[in-house]
Short mmCIF file of C-alpha atoms in Angstrom, two decimals:
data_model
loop_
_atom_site.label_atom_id
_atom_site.label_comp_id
_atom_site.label_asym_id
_atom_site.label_seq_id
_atom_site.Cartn_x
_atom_site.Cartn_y
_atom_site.Cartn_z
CA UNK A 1 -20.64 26.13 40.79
CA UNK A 2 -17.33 28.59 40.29
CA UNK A 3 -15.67 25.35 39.83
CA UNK A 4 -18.32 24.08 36.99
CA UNK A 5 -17.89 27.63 35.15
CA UNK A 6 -14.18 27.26 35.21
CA UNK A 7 -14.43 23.81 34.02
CA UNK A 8 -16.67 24.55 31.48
CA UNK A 9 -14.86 27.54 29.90
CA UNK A 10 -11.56 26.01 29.99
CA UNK A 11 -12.79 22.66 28.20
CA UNK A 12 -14.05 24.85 25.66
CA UNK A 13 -10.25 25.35 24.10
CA UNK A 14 -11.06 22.69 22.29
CA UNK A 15 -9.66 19.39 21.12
CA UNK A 16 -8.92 21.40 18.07
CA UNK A 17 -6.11 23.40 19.44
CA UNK A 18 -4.28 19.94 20.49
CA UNK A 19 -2.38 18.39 18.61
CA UNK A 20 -3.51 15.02 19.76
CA UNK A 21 -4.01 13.51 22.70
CA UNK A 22 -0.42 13.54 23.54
CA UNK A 23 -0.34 17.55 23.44
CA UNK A 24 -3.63 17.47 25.57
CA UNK A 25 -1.89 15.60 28.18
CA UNK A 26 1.05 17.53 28.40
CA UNK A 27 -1.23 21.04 28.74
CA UNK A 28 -2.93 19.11 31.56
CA UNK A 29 0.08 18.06 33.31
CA UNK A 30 1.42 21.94 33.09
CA UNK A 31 -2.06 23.36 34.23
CA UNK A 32 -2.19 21.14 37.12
CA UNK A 33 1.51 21.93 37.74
CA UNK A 34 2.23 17.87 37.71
CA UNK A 35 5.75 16.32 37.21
CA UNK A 36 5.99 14.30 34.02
CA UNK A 37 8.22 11.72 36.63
CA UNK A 38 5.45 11.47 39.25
CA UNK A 39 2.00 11.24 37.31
CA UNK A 40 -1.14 10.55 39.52
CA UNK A 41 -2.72 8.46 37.09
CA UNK A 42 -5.89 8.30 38.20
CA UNK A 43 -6.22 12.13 38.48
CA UNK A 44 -5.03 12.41 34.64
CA UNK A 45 -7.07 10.24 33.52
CA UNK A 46 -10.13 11.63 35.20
CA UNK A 47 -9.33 15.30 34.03
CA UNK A 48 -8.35 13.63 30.23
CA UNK A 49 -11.70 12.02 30.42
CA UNK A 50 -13.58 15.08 31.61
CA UNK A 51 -12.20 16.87 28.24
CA UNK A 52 -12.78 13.82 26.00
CA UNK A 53 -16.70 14.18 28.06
CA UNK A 54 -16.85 17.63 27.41
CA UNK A 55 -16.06 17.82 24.05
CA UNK A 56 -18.83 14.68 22.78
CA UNK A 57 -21.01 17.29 24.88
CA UNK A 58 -20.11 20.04 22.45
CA UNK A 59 -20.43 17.75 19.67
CA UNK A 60 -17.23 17.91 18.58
CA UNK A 61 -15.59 15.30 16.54
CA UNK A 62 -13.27 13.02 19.10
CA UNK A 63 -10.45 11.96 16.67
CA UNK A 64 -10.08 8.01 17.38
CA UNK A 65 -6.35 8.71 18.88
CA UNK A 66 -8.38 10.65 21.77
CA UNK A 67 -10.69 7.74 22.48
CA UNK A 68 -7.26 5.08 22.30
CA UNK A 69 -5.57 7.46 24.75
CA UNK A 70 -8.54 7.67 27.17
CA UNK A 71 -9.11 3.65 27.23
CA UNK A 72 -5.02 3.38 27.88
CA UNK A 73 -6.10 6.12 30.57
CA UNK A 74 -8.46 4.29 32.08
CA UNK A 75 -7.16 0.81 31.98
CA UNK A 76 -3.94 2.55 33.78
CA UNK A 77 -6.03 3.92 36.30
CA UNK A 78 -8.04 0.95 37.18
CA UNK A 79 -4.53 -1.25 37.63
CA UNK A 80 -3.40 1.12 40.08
CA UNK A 81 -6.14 1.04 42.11
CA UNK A 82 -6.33 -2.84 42.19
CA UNK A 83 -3.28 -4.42 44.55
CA UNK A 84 -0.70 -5.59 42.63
CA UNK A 85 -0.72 -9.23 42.43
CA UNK A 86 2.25 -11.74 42.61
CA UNK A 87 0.83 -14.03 40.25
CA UNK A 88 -0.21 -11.99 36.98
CA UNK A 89 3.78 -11.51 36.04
CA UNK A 90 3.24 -7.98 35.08
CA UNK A 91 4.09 -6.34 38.49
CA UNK A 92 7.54 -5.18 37.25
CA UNK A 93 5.85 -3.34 34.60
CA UNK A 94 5.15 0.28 35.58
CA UNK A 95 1.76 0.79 33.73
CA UNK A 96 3.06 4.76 33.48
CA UNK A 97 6.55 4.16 32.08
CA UNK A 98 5.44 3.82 28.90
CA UNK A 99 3.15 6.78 28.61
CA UNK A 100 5.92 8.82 30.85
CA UNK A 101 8.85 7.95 27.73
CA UNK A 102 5.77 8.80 25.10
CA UNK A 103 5.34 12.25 26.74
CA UNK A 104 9.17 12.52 27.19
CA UNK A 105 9.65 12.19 23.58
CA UNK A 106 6.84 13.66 22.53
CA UNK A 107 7.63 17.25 24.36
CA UNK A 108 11.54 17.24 22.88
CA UNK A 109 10.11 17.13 19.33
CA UNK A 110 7.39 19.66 20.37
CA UNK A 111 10.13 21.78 21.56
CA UNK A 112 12.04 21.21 18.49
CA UNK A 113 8.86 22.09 16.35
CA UNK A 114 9.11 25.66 18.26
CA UNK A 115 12.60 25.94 17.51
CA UNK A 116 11.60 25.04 13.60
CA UNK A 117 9.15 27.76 13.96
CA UNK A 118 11.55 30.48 15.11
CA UNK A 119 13.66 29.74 12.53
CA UNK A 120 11.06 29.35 9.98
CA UNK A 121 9.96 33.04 11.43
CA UNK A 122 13.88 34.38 10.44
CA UNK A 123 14.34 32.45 7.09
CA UNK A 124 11.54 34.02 5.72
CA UNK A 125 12.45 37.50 6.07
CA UNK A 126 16.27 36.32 4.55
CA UNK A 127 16.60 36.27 0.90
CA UNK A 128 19.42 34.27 -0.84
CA UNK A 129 21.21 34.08 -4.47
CA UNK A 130 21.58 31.61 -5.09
CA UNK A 131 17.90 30.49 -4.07
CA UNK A 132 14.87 32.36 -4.41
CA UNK A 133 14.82 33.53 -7.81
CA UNK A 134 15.21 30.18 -9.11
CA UNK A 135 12.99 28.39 -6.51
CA UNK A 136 9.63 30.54 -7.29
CA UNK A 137 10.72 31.68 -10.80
CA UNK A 138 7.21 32.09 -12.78
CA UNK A 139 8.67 30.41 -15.77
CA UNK A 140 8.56 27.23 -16.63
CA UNK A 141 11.66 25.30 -16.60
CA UNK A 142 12.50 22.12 -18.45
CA UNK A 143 12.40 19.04 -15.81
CA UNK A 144 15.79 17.29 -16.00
CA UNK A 145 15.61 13.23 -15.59
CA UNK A 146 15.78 12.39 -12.81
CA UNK A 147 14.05 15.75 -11.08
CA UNK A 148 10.18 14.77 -11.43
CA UNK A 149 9.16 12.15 -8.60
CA UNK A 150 6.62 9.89 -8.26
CA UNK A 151 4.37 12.70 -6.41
CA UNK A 152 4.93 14.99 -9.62
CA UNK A 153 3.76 12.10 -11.44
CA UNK A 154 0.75 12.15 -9.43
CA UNK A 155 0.06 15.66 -9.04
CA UNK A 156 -0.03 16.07 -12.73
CA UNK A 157 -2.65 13.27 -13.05
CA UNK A 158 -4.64 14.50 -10.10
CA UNK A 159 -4.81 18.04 -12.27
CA UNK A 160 -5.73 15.97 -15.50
CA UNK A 161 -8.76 14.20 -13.75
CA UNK A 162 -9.73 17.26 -12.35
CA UNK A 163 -10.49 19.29 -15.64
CA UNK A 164 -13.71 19.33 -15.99
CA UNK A 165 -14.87 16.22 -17.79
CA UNK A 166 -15.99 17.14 -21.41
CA UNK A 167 -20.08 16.38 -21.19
CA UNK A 168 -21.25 13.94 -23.86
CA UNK A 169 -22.99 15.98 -26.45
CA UNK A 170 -26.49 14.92 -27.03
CA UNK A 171 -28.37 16.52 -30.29
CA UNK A 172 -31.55 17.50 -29.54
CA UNK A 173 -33.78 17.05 -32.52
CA UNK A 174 -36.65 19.77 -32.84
CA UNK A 175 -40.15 18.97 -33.87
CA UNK A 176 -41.04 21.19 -36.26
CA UNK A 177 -44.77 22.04 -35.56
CA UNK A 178 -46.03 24.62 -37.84
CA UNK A 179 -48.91 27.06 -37.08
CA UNK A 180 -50.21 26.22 -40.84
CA UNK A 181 -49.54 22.44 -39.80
CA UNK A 182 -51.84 23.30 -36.58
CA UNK A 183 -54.67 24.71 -38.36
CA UNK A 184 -55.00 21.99 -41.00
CA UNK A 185 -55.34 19.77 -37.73
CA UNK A 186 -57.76 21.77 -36.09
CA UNK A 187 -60.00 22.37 -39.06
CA UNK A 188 -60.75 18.96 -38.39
CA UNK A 189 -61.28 19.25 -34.13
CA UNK A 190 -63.15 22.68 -34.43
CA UNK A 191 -66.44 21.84 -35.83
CA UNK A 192 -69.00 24.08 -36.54
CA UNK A 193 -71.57 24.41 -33.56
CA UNK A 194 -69.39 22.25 -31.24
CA UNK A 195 -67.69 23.21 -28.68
CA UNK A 196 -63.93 21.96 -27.90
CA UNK A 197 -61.61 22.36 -25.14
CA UNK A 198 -57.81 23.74 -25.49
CA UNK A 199 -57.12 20.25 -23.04
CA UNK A 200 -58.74 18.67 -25.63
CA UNK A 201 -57.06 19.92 -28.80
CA UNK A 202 -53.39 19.55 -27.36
CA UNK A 203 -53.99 16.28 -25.77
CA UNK A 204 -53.27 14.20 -23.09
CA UNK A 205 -49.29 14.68 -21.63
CA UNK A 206 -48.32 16.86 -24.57
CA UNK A 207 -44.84 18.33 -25.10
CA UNK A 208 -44.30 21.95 -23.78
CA UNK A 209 -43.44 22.68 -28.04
CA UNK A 210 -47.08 21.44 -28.77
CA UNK A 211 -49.06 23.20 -26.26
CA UNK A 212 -46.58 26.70 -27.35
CA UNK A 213 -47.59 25.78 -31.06
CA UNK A 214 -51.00 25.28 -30.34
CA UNK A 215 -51.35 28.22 -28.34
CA UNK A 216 -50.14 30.40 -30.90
CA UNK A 217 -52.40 28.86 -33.42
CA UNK A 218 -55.00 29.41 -31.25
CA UNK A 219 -54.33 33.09 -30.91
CA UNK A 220 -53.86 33.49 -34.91
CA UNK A 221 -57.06 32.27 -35.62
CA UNK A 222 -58.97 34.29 -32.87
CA UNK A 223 -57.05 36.98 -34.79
CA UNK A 224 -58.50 36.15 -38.05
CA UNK A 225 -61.68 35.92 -36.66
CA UNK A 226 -61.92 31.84 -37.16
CA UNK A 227 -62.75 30.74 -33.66
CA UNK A 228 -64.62 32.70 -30.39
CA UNK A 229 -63.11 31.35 -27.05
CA UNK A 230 -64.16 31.64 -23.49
CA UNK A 231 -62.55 31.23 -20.51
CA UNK A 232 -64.91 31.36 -17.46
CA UNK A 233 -62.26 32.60 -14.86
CA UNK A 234 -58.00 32.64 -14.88
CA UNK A 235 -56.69 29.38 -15.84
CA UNK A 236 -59.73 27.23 -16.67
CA UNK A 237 -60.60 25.91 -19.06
CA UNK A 238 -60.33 27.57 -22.52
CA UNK A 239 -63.23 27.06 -24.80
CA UNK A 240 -63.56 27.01 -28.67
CA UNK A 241 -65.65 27.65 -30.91
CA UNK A 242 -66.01 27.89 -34.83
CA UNK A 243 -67.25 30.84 -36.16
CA UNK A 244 -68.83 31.01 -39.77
CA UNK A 245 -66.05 33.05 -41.46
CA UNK A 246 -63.75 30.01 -40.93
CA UNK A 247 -65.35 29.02 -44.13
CA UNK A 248 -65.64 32.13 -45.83
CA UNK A 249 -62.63 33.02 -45.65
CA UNK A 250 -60.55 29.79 -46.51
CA UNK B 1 39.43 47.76 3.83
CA UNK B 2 40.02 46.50 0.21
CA UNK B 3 39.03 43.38 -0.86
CA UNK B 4 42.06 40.82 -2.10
CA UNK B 5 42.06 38.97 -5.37
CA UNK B 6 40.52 35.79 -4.01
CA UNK B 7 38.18 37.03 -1.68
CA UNK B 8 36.70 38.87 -4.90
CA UNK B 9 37.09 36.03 -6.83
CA UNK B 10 34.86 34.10 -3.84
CA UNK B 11 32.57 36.43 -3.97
CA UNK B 12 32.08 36.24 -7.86
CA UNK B 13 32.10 33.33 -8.23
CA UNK B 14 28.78 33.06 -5.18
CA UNK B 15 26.89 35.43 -6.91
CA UNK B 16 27.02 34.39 -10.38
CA UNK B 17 27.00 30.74 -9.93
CA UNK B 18 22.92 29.31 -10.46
CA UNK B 19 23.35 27.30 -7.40
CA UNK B 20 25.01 27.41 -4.05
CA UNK B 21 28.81 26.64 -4.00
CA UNK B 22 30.58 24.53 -1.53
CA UNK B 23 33.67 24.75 0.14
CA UNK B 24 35.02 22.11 -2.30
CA UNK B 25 33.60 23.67 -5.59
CA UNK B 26 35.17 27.01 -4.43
CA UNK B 27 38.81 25.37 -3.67
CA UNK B 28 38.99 23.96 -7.36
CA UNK B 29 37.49 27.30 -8.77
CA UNK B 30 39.95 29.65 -7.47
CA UNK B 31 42.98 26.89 -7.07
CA UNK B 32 43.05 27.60 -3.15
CA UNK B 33 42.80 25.50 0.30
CA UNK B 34 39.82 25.56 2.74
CA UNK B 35 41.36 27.61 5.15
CA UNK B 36 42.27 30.46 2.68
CA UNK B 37 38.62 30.38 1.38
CA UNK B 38 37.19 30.92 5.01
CA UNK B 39 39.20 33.59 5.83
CA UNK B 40 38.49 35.00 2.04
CA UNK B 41 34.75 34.77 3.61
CA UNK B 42 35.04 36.45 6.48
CA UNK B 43 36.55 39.31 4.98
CA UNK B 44 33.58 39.37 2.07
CA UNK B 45 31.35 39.37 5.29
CA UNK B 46 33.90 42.68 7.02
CA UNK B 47 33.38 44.68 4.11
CA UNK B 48 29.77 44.00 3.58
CA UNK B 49 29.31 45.22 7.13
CA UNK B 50 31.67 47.74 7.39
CA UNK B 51 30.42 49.51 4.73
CA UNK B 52 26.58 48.90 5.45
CA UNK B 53 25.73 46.59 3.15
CA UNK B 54 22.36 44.53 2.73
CA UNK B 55 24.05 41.35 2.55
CA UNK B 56 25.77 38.87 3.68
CA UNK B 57 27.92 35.75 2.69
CA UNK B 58 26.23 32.60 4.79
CA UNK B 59 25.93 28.99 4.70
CA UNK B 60 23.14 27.00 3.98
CA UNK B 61 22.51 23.37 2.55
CA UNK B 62 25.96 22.93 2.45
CA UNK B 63 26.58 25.83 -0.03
CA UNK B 64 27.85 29.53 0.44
CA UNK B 65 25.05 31.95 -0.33
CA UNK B 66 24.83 36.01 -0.48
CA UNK B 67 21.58 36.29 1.73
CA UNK B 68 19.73 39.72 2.10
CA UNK B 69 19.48 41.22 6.12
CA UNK B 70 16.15 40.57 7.56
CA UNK B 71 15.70 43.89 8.52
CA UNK B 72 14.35 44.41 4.54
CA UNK B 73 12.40 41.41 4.49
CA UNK B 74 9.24 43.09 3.89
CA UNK B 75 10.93 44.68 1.15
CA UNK B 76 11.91 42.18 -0.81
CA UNK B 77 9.37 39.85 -0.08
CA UNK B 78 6.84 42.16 -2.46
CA UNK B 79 9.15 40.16 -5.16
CA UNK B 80 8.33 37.01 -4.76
CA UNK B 81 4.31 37.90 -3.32
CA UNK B 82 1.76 35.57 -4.50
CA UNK B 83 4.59 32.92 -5.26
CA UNK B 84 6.07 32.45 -1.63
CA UNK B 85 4.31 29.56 0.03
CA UNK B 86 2.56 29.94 3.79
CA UNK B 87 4.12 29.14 6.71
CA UNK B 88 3.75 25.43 8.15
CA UNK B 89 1.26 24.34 10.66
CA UNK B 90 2.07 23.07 14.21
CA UNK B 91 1.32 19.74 12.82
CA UNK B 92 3.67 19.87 9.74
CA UNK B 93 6.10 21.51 12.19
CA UNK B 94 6.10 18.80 14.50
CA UNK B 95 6.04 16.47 11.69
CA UNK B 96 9.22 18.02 9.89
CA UNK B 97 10.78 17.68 13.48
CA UNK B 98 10.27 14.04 13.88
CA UNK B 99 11.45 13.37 10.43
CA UNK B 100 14.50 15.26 10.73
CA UNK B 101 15.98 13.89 13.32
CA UNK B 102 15.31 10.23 12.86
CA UNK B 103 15.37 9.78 9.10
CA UNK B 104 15.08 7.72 7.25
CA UNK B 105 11.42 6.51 9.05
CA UNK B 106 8.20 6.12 8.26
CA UNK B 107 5.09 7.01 8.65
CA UNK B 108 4.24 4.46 11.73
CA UNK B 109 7.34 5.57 13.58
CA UNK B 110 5.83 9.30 13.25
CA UNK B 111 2.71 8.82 14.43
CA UNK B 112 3.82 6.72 17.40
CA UNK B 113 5.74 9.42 18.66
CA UNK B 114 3.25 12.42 17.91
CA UNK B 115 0.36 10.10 18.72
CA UNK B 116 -2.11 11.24 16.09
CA UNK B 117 -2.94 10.75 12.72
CA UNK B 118 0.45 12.53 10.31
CA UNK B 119 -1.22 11.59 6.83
CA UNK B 120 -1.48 15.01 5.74
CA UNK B 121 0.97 16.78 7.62
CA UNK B 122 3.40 14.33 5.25
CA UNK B 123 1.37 15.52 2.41
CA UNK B 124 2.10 18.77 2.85
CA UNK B 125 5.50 18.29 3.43
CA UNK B 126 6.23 16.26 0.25
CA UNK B 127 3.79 18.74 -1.54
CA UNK B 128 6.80 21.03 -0.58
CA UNK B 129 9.38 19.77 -1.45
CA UNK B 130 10.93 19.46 2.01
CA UNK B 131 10.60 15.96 2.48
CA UNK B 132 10.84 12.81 0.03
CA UNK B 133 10.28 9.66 -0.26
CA UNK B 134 13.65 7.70 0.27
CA UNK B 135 12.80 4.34 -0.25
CA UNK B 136 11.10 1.44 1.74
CA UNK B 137 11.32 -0.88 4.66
CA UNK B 138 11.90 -4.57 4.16
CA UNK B 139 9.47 -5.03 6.62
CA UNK B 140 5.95 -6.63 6.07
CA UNK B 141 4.10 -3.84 4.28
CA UNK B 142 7.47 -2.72 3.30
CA UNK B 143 6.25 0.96 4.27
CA UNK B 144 7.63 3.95 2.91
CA UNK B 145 10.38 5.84 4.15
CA UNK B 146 10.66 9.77 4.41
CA UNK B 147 13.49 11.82 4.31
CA UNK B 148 14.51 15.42 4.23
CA UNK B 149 15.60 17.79 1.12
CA UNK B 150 17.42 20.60 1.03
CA UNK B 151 14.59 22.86 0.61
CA UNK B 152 14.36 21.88 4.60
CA UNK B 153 17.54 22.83 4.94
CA UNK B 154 17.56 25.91 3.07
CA UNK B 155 13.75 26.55 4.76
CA UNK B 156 15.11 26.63 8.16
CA UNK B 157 18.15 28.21 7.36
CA UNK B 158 20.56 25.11 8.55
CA UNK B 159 23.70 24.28 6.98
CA UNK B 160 23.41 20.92 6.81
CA UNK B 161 21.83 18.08 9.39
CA UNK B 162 24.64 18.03 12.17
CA UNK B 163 23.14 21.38 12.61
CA UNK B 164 19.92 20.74 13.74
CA UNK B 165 19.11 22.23 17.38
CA UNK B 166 20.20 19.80 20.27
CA UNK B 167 20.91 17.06 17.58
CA UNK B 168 23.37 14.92 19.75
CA UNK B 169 21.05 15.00 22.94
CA UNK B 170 18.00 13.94 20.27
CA UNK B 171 20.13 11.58 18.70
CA UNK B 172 20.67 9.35 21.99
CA UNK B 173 17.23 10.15 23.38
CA UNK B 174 15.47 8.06 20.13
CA UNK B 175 17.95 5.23 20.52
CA UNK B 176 17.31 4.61 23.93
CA UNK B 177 14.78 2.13 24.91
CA UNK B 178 12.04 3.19 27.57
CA UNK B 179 13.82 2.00 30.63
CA UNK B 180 17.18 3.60 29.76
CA UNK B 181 15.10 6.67 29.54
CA UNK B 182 13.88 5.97 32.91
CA UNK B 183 17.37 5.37 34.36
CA UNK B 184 19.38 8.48 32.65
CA UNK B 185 16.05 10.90 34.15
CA UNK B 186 18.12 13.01 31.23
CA UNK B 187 14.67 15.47 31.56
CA UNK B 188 14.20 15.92 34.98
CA UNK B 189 14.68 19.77 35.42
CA UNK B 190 12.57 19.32 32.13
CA UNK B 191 9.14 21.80 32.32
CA UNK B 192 7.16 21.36 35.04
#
């Protein structure tokens, strides 16, 4: 159960913090304190599986390289358990040489990275003139033939396509409803001792200006006096009605 | 100690110029040999220290420099804040690493040897400048080839490629085939 914990909590430095499956390997060959000359294949790959398990668990993402590595793994492992046979011509081959000169060269340049970063760790603290002044000068300097590559090239269209794009510009036309326009319509709808609905007067699927419009006229003429309405309870329907001094008073 | 003609000349000449001098360019300058230059730099270097200075005369990218001691990094890096780029990832790191050393190459021979995906590891690297594109392989595909600038060189504070760490041992390692490799067992009091 110790052994589960452990297991658990150590897969959990995730396939994130490798550098591929080459950099997994290695940190398994250091934990389990195994020379890079005498690899027990079938060990690795179990324990290089187990991670590659554990991490589909966790839902990580398993980078393709991992899945390539843990196939070349397996395939490894399942030749050296078989007994080599005479006939198949491969038994000079050492299935681990291969991976051994991968890891080989793989942990020199690793090293070398380090070395890069120790360096990289003093050069920034040293400050040169010639150099740094003219490197990150804010100004703008003129590019000399020769000096922009193809890169530059692209960088500067990548910027260009980035901009935003300039949206096609649409006019919207306005309908001009007037509220005088409105009541010359209505004094037509509202008739005298008939009752109409405000669903009714605006229409079926009308356009949010014609239902504003129509509202408002319907408010100026309740001012006026022109028209009663009712409305039995929020948001039903409204209800017209005429009222004599329509008449009257136009 | 005071400073002779030439070595002031030298060191003139280094901090005026707009980009770094080299041992040739600072012959024909001040009409002298190689050997009379050097020495002119060391003594540039005797007074700046004897005399506590904040600088020194180094070499870098194949040019003679006046660099600044570390110690006031933090000082003058307010300067330049906002402007000086990040430091690199593992990944461009090991990247830069595989490019140095076995330049020109591309992008296939990178990945084969760091086993994962380099795409934007390179990307970053051209994006700065410290690697470029050299050319291609007349191979099928004829892929591109990557090689390194002297903003790597001046980056990692190297004078010029001979002085990358451990470059002969690196050198013979990548043009060795796997079973010479094998046979040399050049790594075997390598890390355990």
């Amino acid at each position: 159960m110790k052994e589960l914990t452990v297991l658990n909590s150590s897969c959990r430095i995730e396939l994130d913090a490798f550098e591929g499956p080459l950099d997994l390997l290695l940190y398994l060959l250091r934990r389990d304190e195994i020379d890079i000359y005498d690899i027990p294949v079938a060990h690795v790959a179990d324990q290089f599986l187990k991670y590659i398990r554990r991490a589909r668990e966790l839902d990580l993402n398993v980078a393709s390289e991992y899945l390539l590595m843990a196939a070349t793994l397996t395939k490894m492992k399942s030749k050296a358990l078989l007994p080599t046979s005479r006939f198949d011509g491969e038994e000079n081959i050492d299935p681990g040489a291969e991976l051994r000169c991968q890891l080989i060269l793989y942990r020199t340049f690793r090293e070398i990275a380090e070395e890069l970063q120790r360096s990289e760790e003093v050069w920034t603290e040293i400050f040169t003139s010639p150099g740094e002044r003219e490197r990150w000068s804010t100004d703008s300097f003129e590019i000399e033939p020769g000096q922009a590559s193809l890169l530059d090239l692209l960088e500067a269209l990548n910027s260009l396509s980035e901009k935003e794009p300039e949206l096609p510009s649409q006019k919207i036309q306005r309908t001009l409803l007037t509220i005088s326009e409105c009541i010359n319509a209505l004094e037509k709808k509202i008739i005298f001792g008939k009752t109409i609905s405000f669903r009714d007067i605006i229409g079926p699927e009308p356009a949010r200006s014609r239902i504003v419009s129509y509202f408002i006229t319907i408010l100026e003429l309740i001012r006026r006096g022109w028209i009663s309405c009712h409305q039995a309870y929020p948001f039903s329907e409204i209800e017209l009605q005429r009222t004599e001094r329509w008449s009257v008073d136009s | 100690m005071i400073l002779d003609r030439l070595a002031r000349e030298v060191e003139a000449l280094i901090f005026a110029s707009d980009g770094s001098l080299s041992i040739q360019e600072l012959c024909e300058y001040t009409g002298s040999g190689e050997d009379s230059i050097h020495q002119a730099l060391d003594r540039i270097n005797k007074v700046f220290l004897d005399q506590q200075h904040a600088l020194t005369v180094i070499e870098v990218a194949g040019g003679f420099r006046i660099a600044t001691d570390r110690e006031f990094g933090d000082v003058v890096s307010q300067l330049f804040e906002g402007r000086k780029p990040g430091k690199l990832s593992r990944a461009a790191l090991e990247t830069m690493a595989v490019i140095a050393y076995s330049q020109p190459c591309t992008r296939a021979a990178i990945e084969s040897i760091r086993g994962v995906n380099c795409d934007s590891a390179i990307r970053t690297l051209l994006e700065r400048d410290m690697i470029k594109i050299s050319g291609r392989m007349e191979t099928p595909g004829r892929p591109l080839l990557y090689s390194t600038t002297l903003v790597f060189l001046e980056y990692f504070g190297l004078a010029d490629l001979d002085h990358l760490p451990r470059f002969d041992e690196i050198e013979e390692l990548l043009g060795m085939s796997s079973s010479e490799m094998e046979e040399r067992d050049l790594f075997g009091t390598g890390e355990k």
